[in-house]
Amino acid sequence: MNNKFCVLAVLMGIAAVALSADEKTTSPAPEAENGIKIFRRLIPADVLRDFPGLCFASTKCATVEPGHTWELSPFCGRSTCVQGEGTNQLLELVEDCGPYPKANPKCKLSEKTNKTAAFPECCPVFDCEPGVKLEYPEIAIVDNADAAAAAADAATTTTAAPKTKA
């Protein structure tokens, strides 16, 4: 595949994710290593017509079998191809750092943030003045029974704040 196709595929994948927001399922997030919390969501997977039964990893410009994981670099995250329970639908379990906090002049992005590290260590770290807590935008949780059933097996979770240094 040439680079133009890969770029087009990445853009189409991003558009598909944005358009499928109403099909998103989220649930509470556990804490990962080193106090980093992970945002997880289950979305319909991109599938190429010539490769049914495989997820299309647009950041890798490759197909992935159900149960396998890939890194989302240059973004900070990873995805797993998930077979919908009792259906032929493929889902993508996306894990990333979640939304950035609302702007706060008393907090700044820490120099300890390592955007090139492996996930989840690439998640942003914020330095805030003593007693200041970051506020995060609310994300609507949509109940989708089919995705929720698959999510139970894939251990899906929801929005959680990135680690902060108070």
XYZ file of C-alpha atoms in Angstrom:
166
model
C 0.000 0.000 0.000
C 1.320 3.431 -0.755
C 1.563 6.336 1.679
C -1.326 8.269 0.125
C -3.644 5.319 0.773
C -2.448 5.027 4.376
C -3.004 8.735 5.001
C -6.475 8.502 3.450
C -7.219 5.404 5.536
C -6.134 7.179 8.746
C -8.335 10.176 7.938
C -11.291 7.923 7.123
C -10.732 6.029 10.370
C -10.751 9.233 12.398
C -13.937 10.348 10.638
C -15.552 6.965 11.288
C -14.727 7.202 14.994
C -16.172 10.706 15.172
C -19.338 9.678 13.341
C -19.816 6.581 15.491
C -19.756 8.482 18.781
C -23.380 7.537 19.433
C -22.379 3.859 19.344
C -19.659 4.286 21.964
C -19.806 2.398 25.254
C -17.837 3.400 28.315
C -17.648 2.302 31.943
C -15.476 3.085 35.048
C -11.668 3.057 34.687
C -9.229 1.243 36.940
C -5.903 2.772 37.864
C -2.970 1.607 35.788
C 0.676 1.386 36.813
C 2.367 4.427 38.368
C -0.947 6.141 39.213
C -1.862 6.702 35.552
C -5.545 6.282 34.818
C -6.642 5.030 31.430
C -9.664 6.048 29.359
C -11.176 3.067 27.522
C -13.989 2.968 25.016
C -15.434 0.358 22.710
C -16.228 1.537 19.181
C -17.156 -0.190 15.908
C -13.938 -1.370 14.264
C -12.832 -0.265 10.822
C -12.999 -3.260 8.485
C -11.782 -3.384 4.889
C -14.133 -5.142 2.462
C -11.288 -7.327 1.167
C -10.408 -8.457 4.719
C -13.655 -9.370 6.512
C -13.131 -10.728 10.009
C -10.100 -8.501 10.616
C -9.889 -5.033 12.174
C -8.136 -2.339 10.173
C -5.472 -0.565 12.259
C -5.337 2.784 10.451
C -2.300 4.023 12.423
C -0.368 0.963 11.235
C -2.061 0.664 7.831
C -2.470 -3.050 8.581
C -5.121 -5.623 9.440
C -5.316 -7.163 12.926
C -6.954 -10.397 14.098
C -9.502 -10.351 16.946
C -7.759 -10.538 20.318
C -4.624 -8.756 19.106
C -3.449 -5.295 20.197
C -1.590 -2.511 18.382
C -0.053 0.795 19.409
C -1.694 4.010 18.190
C 1.524 5.963 17.716
C 2.060 8.764 16.894
C -0.840 9.124 19.360
C -0.560 8.032 22.993
C -2.712 4.917 23.151
C -3.363 1.372 22.043
C -6.248 -0.567 20.553
C -7.428 -4.159 20.656
C -9.542 -5.892 18.010
C -12.568 -7.458 19.754
C -15.164 -9.849 18.317
C -18.674 -8.775 19.362
C -20.242 -11.405 21.600
C -22.876 -13.381 19.704
C -22.418 -11.255 16.558
C -20.129 -11.013 13.551
C -19.449 -7.353 14.368
C -15.864 -6.392 15.119
C -15.231 -3.776 17.773
C -12.155 -1.780 18.695
C -11.249 -1.325 22.343
C -9.381 2.004 22.358
C -7.227 2.847 25.388
C -5.735 6.323 25.747
C -5.100 9.155 28.210
C -8.611 10.595 27.948
C -9.536 14.224 27.443
C -7.250 17.079 28.414
C -8.367 19.042 31.481
C -10.083 22.397 31.201
C -7.653 25.329 30.991
C -6.352 26.398 34.386
C -3.693 29.115 34.755
C -2.534 27.484 38.023
C -1.585 24.236 36.277
C 0.809 23.520 33.439
C 2.005 20.537 31.477
C 4.965 19.074 33.373
C 8.414 18.675 31.879
C 8.116 15.067 33.131
C 5.622 14.365 30.324
C 7.255 11.985 27.850
C 5.180 12.011 24.661
C 7.453 9.447 22.986
C 7.245 6.818 25.762
C 5.178 3.655 25.357
C 1.524 3.758 26.455
C 0.494 4.558 29.206
C 3.731 6.303 30.234
C 3.227 8.784 27.354
C 0.144 10.270 29.075
C 0.451 13.921 30.105
C 1.544 14.880 33.612
C 0.409 18.238 35.020
C 2.090 20.403 37.661
C -0.421 22.424 39.693
C -0.088 24.904 42.511
C -0.803 23.386 45.964
C -4.512 22.731 46.552
C -5.484 23.147 42.885
C -7.384 20.315 41.233
C -7.827 19.999 37.507
C -11.343 19.899 36.059
C -12.149 17.619 33.160
C -14.918 17.902 30.570
C -17.892 15.586 31.069
C -18.241 12.802 28.560
C -21.661 11.342 27.870
C -21.968 7.624 28.518
C -24.200 5.895 25.997
C -25.732 2.531 26.841
C -25.427 0.119 23.924
C -26.425 -3.449 24.886
C -24.481 -5.213 22.100
C -21.282 -3.281 22.722
C -21.706 -3.600 26.489
C -21.820 -7.407 26.241
C -18.567 -7.460 24.280
C -17.118 -4.840 26.596
C -17.628 -7.076 29.637
C -15.199 -9.621 28.174
C -12.792 -6.929 26.999
C -12.698 -5.151 30.422
C -13.789 -1.760 29.102
C -13.664 1.364 31.218
C -14.386 5.130 31.153
C -12.895 8.548 31.653
C -10.291 8.953 34.339
C -7.998 11.885 34.978
C -4.358 11.672 33.857
C -1.879 11.676 36.711
C -1.105 15.017 38.307
C 1.636 16.242 40.540
C 0.241 18.487 43.280
